[in-house]
XYZ file of C-alpha atoms in Angstrom:
640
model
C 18.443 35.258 -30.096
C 14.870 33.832 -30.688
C 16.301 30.747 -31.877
C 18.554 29.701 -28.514
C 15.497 28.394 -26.176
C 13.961 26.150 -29.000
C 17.621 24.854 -29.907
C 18.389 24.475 -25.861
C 15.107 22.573 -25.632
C 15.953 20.004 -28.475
C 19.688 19.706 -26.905
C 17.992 18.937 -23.783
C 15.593 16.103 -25.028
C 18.359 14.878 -27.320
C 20.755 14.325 -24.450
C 18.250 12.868 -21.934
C 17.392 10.435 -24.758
C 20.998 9.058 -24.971
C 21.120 9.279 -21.152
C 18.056 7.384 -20.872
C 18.939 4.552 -23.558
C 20.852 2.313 -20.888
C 17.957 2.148 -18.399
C 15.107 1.766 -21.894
C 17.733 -1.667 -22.626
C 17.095 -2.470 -18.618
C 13.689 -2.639 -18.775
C 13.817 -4.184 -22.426
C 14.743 -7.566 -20.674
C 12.449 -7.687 -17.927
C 9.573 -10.103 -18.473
C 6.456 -9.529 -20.726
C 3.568 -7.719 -20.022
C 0.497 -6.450 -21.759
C 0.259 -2.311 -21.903
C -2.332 -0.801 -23.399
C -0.261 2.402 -25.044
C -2.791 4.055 -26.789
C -4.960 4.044 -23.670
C -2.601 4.732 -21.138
C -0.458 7.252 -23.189
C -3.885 9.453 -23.300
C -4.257 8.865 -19.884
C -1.158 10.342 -18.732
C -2.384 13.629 -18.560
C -5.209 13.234 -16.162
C -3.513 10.970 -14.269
C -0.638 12.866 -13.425
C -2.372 15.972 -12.878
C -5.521 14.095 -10.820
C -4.179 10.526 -9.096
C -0.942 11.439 -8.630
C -1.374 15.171 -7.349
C -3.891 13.674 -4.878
C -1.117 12.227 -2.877
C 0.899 15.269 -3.298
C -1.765 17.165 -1.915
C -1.500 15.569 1.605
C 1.815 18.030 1.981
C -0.066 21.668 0.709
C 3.725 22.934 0.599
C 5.171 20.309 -1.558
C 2.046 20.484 -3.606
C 2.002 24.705 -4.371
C 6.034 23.483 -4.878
C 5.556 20.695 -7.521
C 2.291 22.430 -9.551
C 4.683 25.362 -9.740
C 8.311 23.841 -11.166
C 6.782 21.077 -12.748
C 4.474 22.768 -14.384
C 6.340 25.689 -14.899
C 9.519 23.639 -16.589
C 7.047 21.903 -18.915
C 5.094 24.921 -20.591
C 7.963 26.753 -20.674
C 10.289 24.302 -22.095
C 7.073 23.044 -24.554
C 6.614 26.933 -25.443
C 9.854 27.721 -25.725
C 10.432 24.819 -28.605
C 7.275 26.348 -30.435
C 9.583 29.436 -30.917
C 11.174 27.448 -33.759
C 8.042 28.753 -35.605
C 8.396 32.009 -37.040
C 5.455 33.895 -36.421
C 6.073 32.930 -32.390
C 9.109 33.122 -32.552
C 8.742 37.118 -33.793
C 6.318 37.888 -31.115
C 7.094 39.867 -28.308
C 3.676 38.868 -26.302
C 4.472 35.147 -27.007
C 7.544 35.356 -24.734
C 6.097 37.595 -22.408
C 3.992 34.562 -21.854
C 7.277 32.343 -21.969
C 8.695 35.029 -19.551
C 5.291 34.178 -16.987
C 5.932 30.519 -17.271
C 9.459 30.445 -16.092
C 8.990 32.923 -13.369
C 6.332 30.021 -12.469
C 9.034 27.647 -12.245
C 11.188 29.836 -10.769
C 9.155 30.352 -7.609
C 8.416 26.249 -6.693
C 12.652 26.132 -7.309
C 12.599 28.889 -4.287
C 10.595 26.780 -2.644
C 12.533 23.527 -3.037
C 15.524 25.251 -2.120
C 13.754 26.699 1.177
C 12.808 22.876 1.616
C 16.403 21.580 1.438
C 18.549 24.655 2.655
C 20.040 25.124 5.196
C 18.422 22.244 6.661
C 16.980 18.553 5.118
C 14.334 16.691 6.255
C 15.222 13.245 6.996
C 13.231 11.678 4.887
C 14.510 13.311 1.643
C 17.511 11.718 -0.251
C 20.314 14.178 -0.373
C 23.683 13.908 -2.814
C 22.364 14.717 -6.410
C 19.437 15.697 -4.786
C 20.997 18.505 -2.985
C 22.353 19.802 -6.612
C 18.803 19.553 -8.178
C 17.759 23.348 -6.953
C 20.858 24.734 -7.891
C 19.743 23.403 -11.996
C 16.073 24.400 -11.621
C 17.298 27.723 -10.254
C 20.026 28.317 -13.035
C 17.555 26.713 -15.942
C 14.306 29.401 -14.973
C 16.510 31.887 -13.766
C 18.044 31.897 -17.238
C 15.260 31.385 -19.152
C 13.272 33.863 -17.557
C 15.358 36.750 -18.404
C 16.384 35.266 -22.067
C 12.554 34.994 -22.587
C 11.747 38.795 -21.203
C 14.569 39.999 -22.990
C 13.163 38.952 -26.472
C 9.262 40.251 -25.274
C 11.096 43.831 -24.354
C 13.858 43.580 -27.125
C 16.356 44.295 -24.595
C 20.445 44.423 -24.840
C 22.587 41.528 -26.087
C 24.246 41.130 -22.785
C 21.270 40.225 -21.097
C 20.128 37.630 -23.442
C 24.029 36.245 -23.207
C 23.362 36.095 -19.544
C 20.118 34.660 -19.632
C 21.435 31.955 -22.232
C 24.448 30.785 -20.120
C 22.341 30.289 -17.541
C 19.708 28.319 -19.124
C 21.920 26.865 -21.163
C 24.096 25.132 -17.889
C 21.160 24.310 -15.811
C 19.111 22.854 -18.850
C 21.846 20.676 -20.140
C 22.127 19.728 -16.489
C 18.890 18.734 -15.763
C 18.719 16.821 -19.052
C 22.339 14.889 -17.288
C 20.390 14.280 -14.419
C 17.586 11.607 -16.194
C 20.737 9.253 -16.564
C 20.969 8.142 -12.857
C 20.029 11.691 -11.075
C 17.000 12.803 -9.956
C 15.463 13.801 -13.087
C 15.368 10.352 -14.135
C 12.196 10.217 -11.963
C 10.235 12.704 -14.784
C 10.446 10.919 -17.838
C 10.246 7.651 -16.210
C 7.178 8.473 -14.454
C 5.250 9.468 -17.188
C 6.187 6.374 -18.909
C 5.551 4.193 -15.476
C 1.708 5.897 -15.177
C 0.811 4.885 -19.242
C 2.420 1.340 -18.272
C 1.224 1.003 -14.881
C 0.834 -2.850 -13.758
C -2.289 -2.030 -12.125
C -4.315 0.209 -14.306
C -7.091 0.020 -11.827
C -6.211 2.452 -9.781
C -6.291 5.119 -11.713
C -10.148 4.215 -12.349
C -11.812 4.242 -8.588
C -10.862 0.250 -7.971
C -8.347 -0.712 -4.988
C -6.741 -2.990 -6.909
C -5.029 -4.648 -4.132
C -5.312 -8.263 -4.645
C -1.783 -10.502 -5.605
C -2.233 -11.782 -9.230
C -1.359 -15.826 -9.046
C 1.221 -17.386 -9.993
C 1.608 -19.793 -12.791
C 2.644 -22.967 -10.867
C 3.827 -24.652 -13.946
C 6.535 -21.947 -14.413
C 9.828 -22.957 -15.116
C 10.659 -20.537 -12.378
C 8.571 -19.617 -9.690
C 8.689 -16.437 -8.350
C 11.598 -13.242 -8.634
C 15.101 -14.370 -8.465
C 16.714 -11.982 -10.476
C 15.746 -8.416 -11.437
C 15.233 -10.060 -15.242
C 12.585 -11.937 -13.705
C 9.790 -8.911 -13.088
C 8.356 -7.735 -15.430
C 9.468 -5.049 -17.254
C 6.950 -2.221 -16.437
C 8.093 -2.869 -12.748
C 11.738 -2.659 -13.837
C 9.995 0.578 -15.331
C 8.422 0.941 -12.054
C 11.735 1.470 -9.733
C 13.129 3.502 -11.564
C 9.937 6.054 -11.376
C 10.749 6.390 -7.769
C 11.280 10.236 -6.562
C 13.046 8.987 -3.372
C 10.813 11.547 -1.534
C 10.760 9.483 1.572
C 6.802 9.537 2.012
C 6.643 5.453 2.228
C 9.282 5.205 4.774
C 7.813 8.150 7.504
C 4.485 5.702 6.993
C 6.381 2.244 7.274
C 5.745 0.760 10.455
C 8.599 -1.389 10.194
C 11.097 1.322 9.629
C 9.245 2.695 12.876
C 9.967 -0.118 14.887
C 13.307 -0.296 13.629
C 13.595 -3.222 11.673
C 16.397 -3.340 8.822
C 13.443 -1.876 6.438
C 12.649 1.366 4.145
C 10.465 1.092 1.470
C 12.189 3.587 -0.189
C 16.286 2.181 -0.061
C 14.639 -1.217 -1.072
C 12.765 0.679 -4.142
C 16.668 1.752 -4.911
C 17.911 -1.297 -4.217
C 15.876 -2.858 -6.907
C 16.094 -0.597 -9.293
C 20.041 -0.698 -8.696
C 20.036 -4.989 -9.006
C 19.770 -4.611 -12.591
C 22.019 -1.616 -12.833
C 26.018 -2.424 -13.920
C 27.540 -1.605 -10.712
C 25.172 -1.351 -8.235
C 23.901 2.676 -7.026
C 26.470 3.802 -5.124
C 24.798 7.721 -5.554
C 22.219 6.218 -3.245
C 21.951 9.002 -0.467
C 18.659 8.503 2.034
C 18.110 6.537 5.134
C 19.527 3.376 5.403
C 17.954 0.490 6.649
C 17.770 0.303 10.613
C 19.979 -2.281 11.833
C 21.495 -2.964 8.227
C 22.691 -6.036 7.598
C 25.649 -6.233 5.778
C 25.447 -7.510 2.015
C 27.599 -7.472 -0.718
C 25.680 -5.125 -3.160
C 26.618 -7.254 -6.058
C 24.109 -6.329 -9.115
C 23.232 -7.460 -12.185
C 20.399 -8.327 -14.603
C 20.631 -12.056 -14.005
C 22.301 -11.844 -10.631
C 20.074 -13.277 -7.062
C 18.888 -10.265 -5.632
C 17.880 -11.458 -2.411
C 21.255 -12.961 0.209
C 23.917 -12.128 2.072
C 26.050 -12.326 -1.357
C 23.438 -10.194 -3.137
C 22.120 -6.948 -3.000
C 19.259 -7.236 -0.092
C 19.492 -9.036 2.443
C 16.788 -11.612 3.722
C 15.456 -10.040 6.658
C 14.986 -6.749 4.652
C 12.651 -8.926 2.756
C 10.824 -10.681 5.483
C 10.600 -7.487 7.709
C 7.537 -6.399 5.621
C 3.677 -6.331 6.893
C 2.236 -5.858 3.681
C 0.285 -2.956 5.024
C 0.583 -1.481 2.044
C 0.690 1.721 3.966
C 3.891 2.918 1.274
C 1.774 1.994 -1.432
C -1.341 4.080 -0.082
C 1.634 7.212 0.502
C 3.501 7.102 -2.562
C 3.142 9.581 -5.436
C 4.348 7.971 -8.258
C 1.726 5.142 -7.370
C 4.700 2.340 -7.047
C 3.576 -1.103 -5.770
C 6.246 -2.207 -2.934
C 4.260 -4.796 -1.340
C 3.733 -6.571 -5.236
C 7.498 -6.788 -5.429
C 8.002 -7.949 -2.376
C 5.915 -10.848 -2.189
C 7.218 -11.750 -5.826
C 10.527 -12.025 -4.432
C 9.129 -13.755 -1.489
C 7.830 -16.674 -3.285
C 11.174 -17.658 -4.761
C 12.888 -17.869 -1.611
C 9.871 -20.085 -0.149
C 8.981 -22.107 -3.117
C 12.489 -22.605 -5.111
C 14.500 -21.882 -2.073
C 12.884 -23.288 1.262
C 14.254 -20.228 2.717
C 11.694 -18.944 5.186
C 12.528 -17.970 8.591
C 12.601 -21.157 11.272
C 9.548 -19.842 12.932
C 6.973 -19.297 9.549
C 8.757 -22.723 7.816
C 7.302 -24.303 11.029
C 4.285 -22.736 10.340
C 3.960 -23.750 6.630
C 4.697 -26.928 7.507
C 1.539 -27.583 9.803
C -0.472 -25.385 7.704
C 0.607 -27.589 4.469
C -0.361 -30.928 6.659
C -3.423 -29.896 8.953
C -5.072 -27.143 6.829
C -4.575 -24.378 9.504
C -0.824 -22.932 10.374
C -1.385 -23.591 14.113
C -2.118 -27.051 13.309
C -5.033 -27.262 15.088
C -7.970 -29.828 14.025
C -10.635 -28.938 11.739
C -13.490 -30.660 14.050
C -12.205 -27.418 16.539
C -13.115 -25.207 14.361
C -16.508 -24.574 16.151
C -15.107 -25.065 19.762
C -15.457 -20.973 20.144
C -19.106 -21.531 20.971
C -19.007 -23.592 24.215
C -22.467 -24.383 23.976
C -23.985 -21.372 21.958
C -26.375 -22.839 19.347
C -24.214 -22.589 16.186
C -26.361 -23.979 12.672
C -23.656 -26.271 10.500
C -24.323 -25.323 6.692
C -23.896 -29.284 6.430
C -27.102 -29.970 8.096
C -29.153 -26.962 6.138
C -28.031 -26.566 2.770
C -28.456 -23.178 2.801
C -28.392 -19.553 4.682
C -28.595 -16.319 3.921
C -25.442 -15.379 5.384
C -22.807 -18.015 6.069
C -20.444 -17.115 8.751
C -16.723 -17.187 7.818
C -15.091 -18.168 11.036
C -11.520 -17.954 10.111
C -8.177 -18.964 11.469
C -8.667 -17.198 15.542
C -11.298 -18.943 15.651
C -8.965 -21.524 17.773
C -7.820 -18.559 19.803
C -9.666 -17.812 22.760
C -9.415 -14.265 22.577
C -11.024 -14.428 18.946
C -13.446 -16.832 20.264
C -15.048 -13.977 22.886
C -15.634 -11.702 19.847
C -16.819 -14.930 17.563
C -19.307 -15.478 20.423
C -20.418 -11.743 20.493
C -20.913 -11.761 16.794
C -23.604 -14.581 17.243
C -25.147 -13.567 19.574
C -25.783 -10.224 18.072
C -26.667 -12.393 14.813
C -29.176 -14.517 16.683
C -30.563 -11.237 18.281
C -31.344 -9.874 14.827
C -32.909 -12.896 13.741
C -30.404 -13.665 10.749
C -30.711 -16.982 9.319
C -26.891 -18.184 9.210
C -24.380 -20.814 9.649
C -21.596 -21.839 9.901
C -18.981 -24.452 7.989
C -17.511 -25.913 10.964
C -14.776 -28.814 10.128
C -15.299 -28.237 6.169
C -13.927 -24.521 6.372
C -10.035 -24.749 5.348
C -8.030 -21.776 6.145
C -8.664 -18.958 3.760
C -4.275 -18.963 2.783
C -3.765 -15.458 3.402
C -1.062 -16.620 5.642
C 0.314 -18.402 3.368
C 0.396 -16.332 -0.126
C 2.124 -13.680 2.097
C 5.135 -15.570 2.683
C 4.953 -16.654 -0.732
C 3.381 -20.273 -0.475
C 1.807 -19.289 -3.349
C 1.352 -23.237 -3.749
C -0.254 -23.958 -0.612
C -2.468 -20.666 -1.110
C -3.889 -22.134 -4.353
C -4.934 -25.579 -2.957
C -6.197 -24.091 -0.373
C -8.341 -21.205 -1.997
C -9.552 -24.554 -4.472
C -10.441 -26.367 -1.539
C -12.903 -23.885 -0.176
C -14.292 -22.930 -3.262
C -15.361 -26.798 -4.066
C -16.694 -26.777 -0.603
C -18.579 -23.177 -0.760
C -20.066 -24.766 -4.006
C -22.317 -27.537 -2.335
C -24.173 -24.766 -0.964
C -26.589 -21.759 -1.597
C -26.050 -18.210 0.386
C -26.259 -14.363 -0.083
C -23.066 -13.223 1.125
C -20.336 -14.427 3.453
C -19.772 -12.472 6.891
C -16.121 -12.746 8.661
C -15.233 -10.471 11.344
C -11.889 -11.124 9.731
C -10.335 -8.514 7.705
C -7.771 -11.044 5.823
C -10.136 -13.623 5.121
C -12.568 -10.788 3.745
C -9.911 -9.136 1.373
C -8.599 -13.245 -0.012
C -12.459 -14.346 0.111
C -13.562 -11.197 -1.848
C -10.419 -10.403 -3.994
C -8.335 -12.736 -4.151
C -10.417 -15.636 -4.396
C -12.739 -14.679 -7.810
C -8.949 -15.617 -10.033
C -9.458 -18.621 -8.913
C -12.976 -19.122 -9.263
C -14.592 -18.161 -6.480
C -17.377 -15.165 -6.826
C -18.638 -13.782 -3.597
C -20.421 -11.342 -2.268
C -18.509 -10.980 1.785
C -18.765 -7.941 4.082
C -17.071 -7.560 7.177
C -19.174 -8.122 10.594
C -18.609 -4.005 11.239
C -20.536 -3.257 7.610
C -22.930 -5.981 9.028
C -23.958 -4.820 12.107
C -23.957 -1.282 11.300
C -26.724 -2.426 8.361
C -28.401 -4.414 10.834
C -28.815 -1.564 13.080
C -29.893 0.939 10.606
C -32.665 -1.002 9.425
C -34.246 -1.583 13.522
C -33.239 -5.313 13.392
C -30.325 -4.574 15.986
C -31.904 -1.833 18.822
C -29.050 -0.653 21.021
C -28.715 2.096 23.447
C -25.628 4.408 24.784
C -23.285 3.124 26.436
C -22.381 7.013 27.598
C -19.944 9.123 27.097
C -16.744 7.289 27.230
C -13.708 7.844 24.854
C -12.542 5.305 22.678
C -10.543 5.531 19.857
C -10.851 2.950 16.201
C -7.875 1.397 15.305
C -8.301 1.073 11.442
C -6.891 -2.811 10.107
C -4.826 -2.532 7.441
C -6.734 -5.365 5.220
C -10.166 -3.118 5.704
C -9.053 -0.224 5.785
C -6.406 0.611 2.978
C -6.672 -2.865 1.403
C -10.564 -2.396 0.733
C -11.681 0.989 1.613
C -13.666 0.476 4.713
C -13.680 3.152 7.028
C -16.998 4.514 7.558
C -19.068 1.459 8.984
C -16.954 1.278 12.010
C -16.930 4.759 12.686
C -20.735 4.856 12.596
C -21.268 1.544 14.937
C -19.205 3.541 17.635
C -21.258 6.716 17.240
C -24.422 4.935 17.533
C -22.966 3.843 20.996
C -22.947 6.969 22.119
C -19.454 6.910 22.691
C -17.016 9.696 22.543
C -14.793 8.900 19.197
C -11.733 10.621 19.132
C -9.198 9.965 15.644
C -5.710 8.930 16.615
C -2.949 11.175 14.072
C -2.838 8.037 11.542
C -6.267 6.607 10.538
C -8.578 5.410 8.144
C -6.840 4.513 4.958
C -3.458 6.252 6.510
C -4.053 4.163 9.707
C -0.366 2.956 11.286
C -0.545 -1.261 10.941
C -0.598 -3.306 14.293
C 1.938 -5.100 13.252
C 0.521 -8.125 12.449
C 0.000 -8.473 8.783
C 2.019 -10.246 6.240
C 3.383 -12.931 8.350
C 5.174 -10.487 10.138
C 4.873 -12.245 13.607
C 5.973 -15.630 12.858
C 8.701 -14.192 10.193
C 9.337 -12.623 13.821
C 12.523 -10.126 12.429
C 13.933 -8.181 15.322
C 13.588 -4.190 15.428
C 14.298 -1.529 18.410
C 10.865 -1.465 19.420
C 7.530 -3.349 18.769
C 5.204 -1.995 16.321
C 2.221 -2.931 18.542
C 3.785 -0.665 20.992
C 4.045 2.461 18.549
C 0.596 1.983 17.672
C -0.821 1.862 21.192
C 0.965 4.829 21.898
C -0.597 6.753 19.349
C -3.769 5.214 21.028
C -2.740 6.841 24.500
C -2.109 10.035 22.797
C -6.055 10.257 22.388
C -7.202 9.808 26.085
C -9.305 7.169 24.746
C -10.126 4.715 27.821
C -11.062 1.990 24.951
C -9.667 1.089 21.833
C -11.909 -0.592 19.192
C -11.007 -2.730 17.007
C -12.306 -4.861 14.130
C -9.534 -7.200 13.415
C -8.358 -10.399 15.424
C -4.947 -9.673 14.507
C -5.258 -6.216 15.209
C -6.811 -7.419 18.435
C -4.065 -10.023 19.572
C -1.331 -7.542 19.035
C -2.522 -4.669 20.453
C -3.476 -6.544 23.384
C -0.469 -8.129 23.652
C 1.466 -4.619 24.725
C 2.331 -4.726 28.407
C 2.011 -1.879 30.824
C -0.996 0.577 31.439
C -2.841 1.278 28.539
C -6.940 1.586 27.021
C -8.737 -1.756 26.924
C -9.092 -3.250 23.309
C -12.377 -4.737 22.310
C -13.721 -5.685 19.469
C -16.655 -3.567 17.874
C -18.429 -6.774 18.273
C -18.301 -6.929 22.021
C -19.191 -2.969 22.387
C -22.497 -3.266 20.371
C -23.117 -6.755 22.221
C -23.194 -4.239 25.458
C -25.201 -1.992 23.843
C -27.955 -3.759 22.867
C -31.258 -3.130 23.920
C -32.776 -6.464 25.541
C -35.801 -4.663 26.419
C -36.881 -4.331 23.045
C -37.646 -7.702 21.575
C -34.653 -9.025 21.701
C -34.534 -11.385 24.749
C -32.002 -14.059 22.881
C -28.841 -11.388 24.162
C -29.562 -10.864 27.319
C -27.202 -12.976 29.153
C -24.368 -12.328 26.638
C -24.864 -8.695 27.283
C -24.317 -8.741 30.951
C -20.983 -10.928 30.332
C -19.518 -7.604 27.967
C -21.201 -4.688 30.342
């Protein structure tokens, strides 16, 4: 009977192969783009078992659980075809060790049984997935006593046993890659050699929209034909484990969005009759749609297969990116399919086409004069790059800088800079908005003329580095900005400060022991890494910190990011508000922020709640003016 677990193996591959062909000819059509094979095939490996198990690792139970079946199914399954040779295949030890490796597997299937039985989370897809256990179970079950049978030579009843079992279960699981949830194992491997961002996998963010050819014949994703065919690839990779959608603050909120149904919903567009074995959370508030699918079929309408405001519900927080296994990039997809509906279609919500519209004529999407630009400083000496040349740092004001809110923590920021004796300034009329705004909604046109703009005017002058207290215009300025030309070196005003403290330039005392808790912004934290500076800013304060449950690079967004509040899609409850809870949970009396966005939302929640400031205003009250720095003084007393 040495000969039935190689032979079971081979039927297994061959019939996942056929089952798989379908969904290889899917992802055949999609668009071009460059793999490195050899590279990423050898990468797989590490990987799998190192990038992709650090996300497991956030749930220790579903971690012990995947290490164990996964791991278990493949060296058993890779052992068991070895058996085909014959001095294995006559060795009693060699199954024993067969024997250990399915017993491995057999105690993570225990496990995901225990996870699904006799009650699901609600975040886990159930239908097919509900069935899975029942093959792992029969597959190691069988295999393991097949397996022990041959190391101990035991009866011929047991090994029938044992081969029934594996034999069902096997040839089951090898069903399941067609549209069950196996499908997720071989595609995944394939999706992490392929990966659209190889980046990632080597220490970079790799968060920055690639641009878009504007000579196209098409611009944007109409159809799933359209992406590209590593992110057909890409969809189909998904596990449906439901970790984006308990971090998506717009399924939260209630808005008609999961990252997760949309990931199926995509991957089902360019399947022949839609998905109908779907079986997760639905959308909040679902719109209805027809679900018609279909390689060169719209994907995106009422007569398609997602509907609009699924599409403009989105903050690009990229908090399911940061929470997803398999390493999928929703936010990518979403902006691709974004930019057809704004620059082929013209169909943008009333409230952001309003806001394109002044953006595309006045260079700012509030309309607002250029020559304003400065207005923030009511008097505070402010040094116009125009009249020096050149600065060490020159100060990014950004879009708030109209807003009077923004304009207090613009104000703080130079005073603290004029404290410390930087030499900076400012562009005044000739800054442009950065077009974050606008490549979010998928202007993609308006982003590049305005990204071209800057960068002719940022090259009439000579700097070090560019400082913005803004968290969007630092991730365009510093990632986004280089495809186009534009090489910078920018740091946000918290990694600023925080320098400019620890080198004596910026002397502050403690402000005592009050609580306050840091709201991380999306666009510095998980967008570009920055968590620490902030943290240590508050601590030199004195301050108590205390961590809400979701921050740093798992912070929850405010709500304000990807054109989310002019796209201004309805939900049960505001994001801002979920956020500030989570705020309240702490104690905190304060909460810091670092992000006029961040600040302007969470500020906007009515009811008793902490004060927001900005990090700038708290260190603005800390600082020392008895100790050289006399320039602050009456600043200080306005924030104390």
């Amino acid at each position: 009977m040495s000969w039935v677990l190689p032979l079971l193996v081979l039927a297994m591959i061959a019939l996942a192969a056929v089952r798989m062909a379908p969904r290889i000819a899917i992802w055949r059509t999609g668009a071009p783009a460059p793999v490195d094979w050899a590279k990423g095939l050898a990468a797989v490996p590490r990987r799998y078992l190192v990038d992709v198990h650090h996300v497991v690792a956030r749930d220790p139970y579903a971690a012990r659980m995947h290490a164990a079946v996964a791991g278990g199914l493949i060296g058993a399954s890779v052992l068991a075809l070895l058996g085909l040779l014959p001095p294995l295949g006559a060795s009693r030890l060699f199954w024993g060790v067969v024997t250990l490796l399915f017993l491995s597997m057999l105690a993570g299937t225990l496990a995901v049984g225990a996870r699904r039985y006799p009650v699901k989370p609600k975040r886990l897809s159930g239908g097919a997935f509900q069935i899975l256990p029942f093959l792992l179970l029969a597959y190691a079950l069988g295999g393991a006593i097949l397996s022990l049978s041959l190391a101990l030579n035991g009866p011929a009843a047991v090994s029938i046993l044992g081969s029934a079992l594996a034999l069902g279960g096997g040839l089951g699981l090898a069903w399941q890659t067609g549209k069950g949830p196996m499908r997720h194992a071989l595609t995944g491997a394939l999706h992490l050699a392929a990966h659209p961002r190889p980046g990632r996998f080597e220490g970079q963010r790799e968060t920055a929209l690639r641009p878009l050819n504007l000579d196209a014949s098409k611009l944007g994703t109409e159809e799933p034909a359209d992406f590209a065919w590593n992110r057909l690839l890409a969809f189909d990779a998904c596990i449906q484990c439901g970790r984006c959608e308990a971090a998506c603050p717009a399924f939260a909120a209630g808005q008609p969005l999961t990252p997760k149904r949309l990931i199926q919903d995509l991957a089902a567009a360019s399947t022949p009759g839609g998905n109908p074995a779907y079986a997760g959370s639905d959308y909040p508030q679902a719109r209805p749609v027809a679900g018609v699918s279909g390689l060169h079929r719209s994907i995106i309408g009422e007569g398609a297969m997602i509907h609009p405001d699924t599409l403009w519900s989105c903050t690009t927080c990229r908090a399911c990116v940061e929470e997803c296994p398999m390493m999928i990039e929703h936010v990518d997809a979403i902006v691709d399919l974004r930019r057809f509906e704004t620059l082929e279609r013209g169909a943008v919500p009333a409230k952001a086409e309003a806001v394109l519209t002044e953006l595309r004529g006045a260079d700012e999407p509030g309309g607002a004069p250029l020559s304003e630009r400065g207005d923030f400083a009511a008097g505070l000496p402010v040094p116009l790059m125009r009249d020096k040349g050149e600065a060490d740092v020159l100060l990014w004001l950004g879009t708030n800088a109209f807003d009077l809110r923004t304009g207090r923590t613009l104000r703080a920021l130079v005073e603290l800079l004029r404290a410390a004796e930087v030499d900076f300034a400012i562009l005044g009329a000739e800054e442009r908005d950065c077009g974050d705004l606008a490549r979010r909604l998928g202007d993609e046109a308006s982003f590049q003329r305005l990204a071209r703009s800057n960068v002719q005017t940022l090259s009439q002058y000579r700097f070090n580095r560019i400082l913005t207290a803004d968290p969007h215009s630092l991730h365009v300025l510093r990632n986004e900005y280089p495809a186009l030309g534009g090489r910078y070196d920018v740091v946000h005003h918290t990694g600023f400060l925080d320098e400019l403290a620890e080198t004596g330039r910026l002397p502050l005392r403690a402000l005592g022991p009050e609580p306050v808790t840091y709201h991380d912004p999306c666009y510095l934290g998980r967008y570009n890494g920055e968590v620490d500076a902030p943290r240590r800013l508050l601590d030199r304060l004195g301050l108590e910190r205390r961590e809400m449950a979701r921050s740093g690079k798992r912070s929850m967004c405010c709500g304000g990011g990807g054109g989310a509040p002019v796209t201004d899609i309805a939900g049960e409850r505001r994001i801002p508000d979920l956020r500030m809870a989570q705020a309240q949970e702490t104690g905190a009396e304060l909460v810091a922020v670092a992000c006029p966005q961040c600040t302007a939302m969470l500020e906007g929640v009515v009811g008793a709640r902490p004060d927001v400031f900005d990090i700038a205003e708290l260190v603005l009250r800390a600082l020392d003016t008895d100790a050289g720095t006399p320039n602050a003084a009456a600043r200080a007393k306005e924030f104390a």
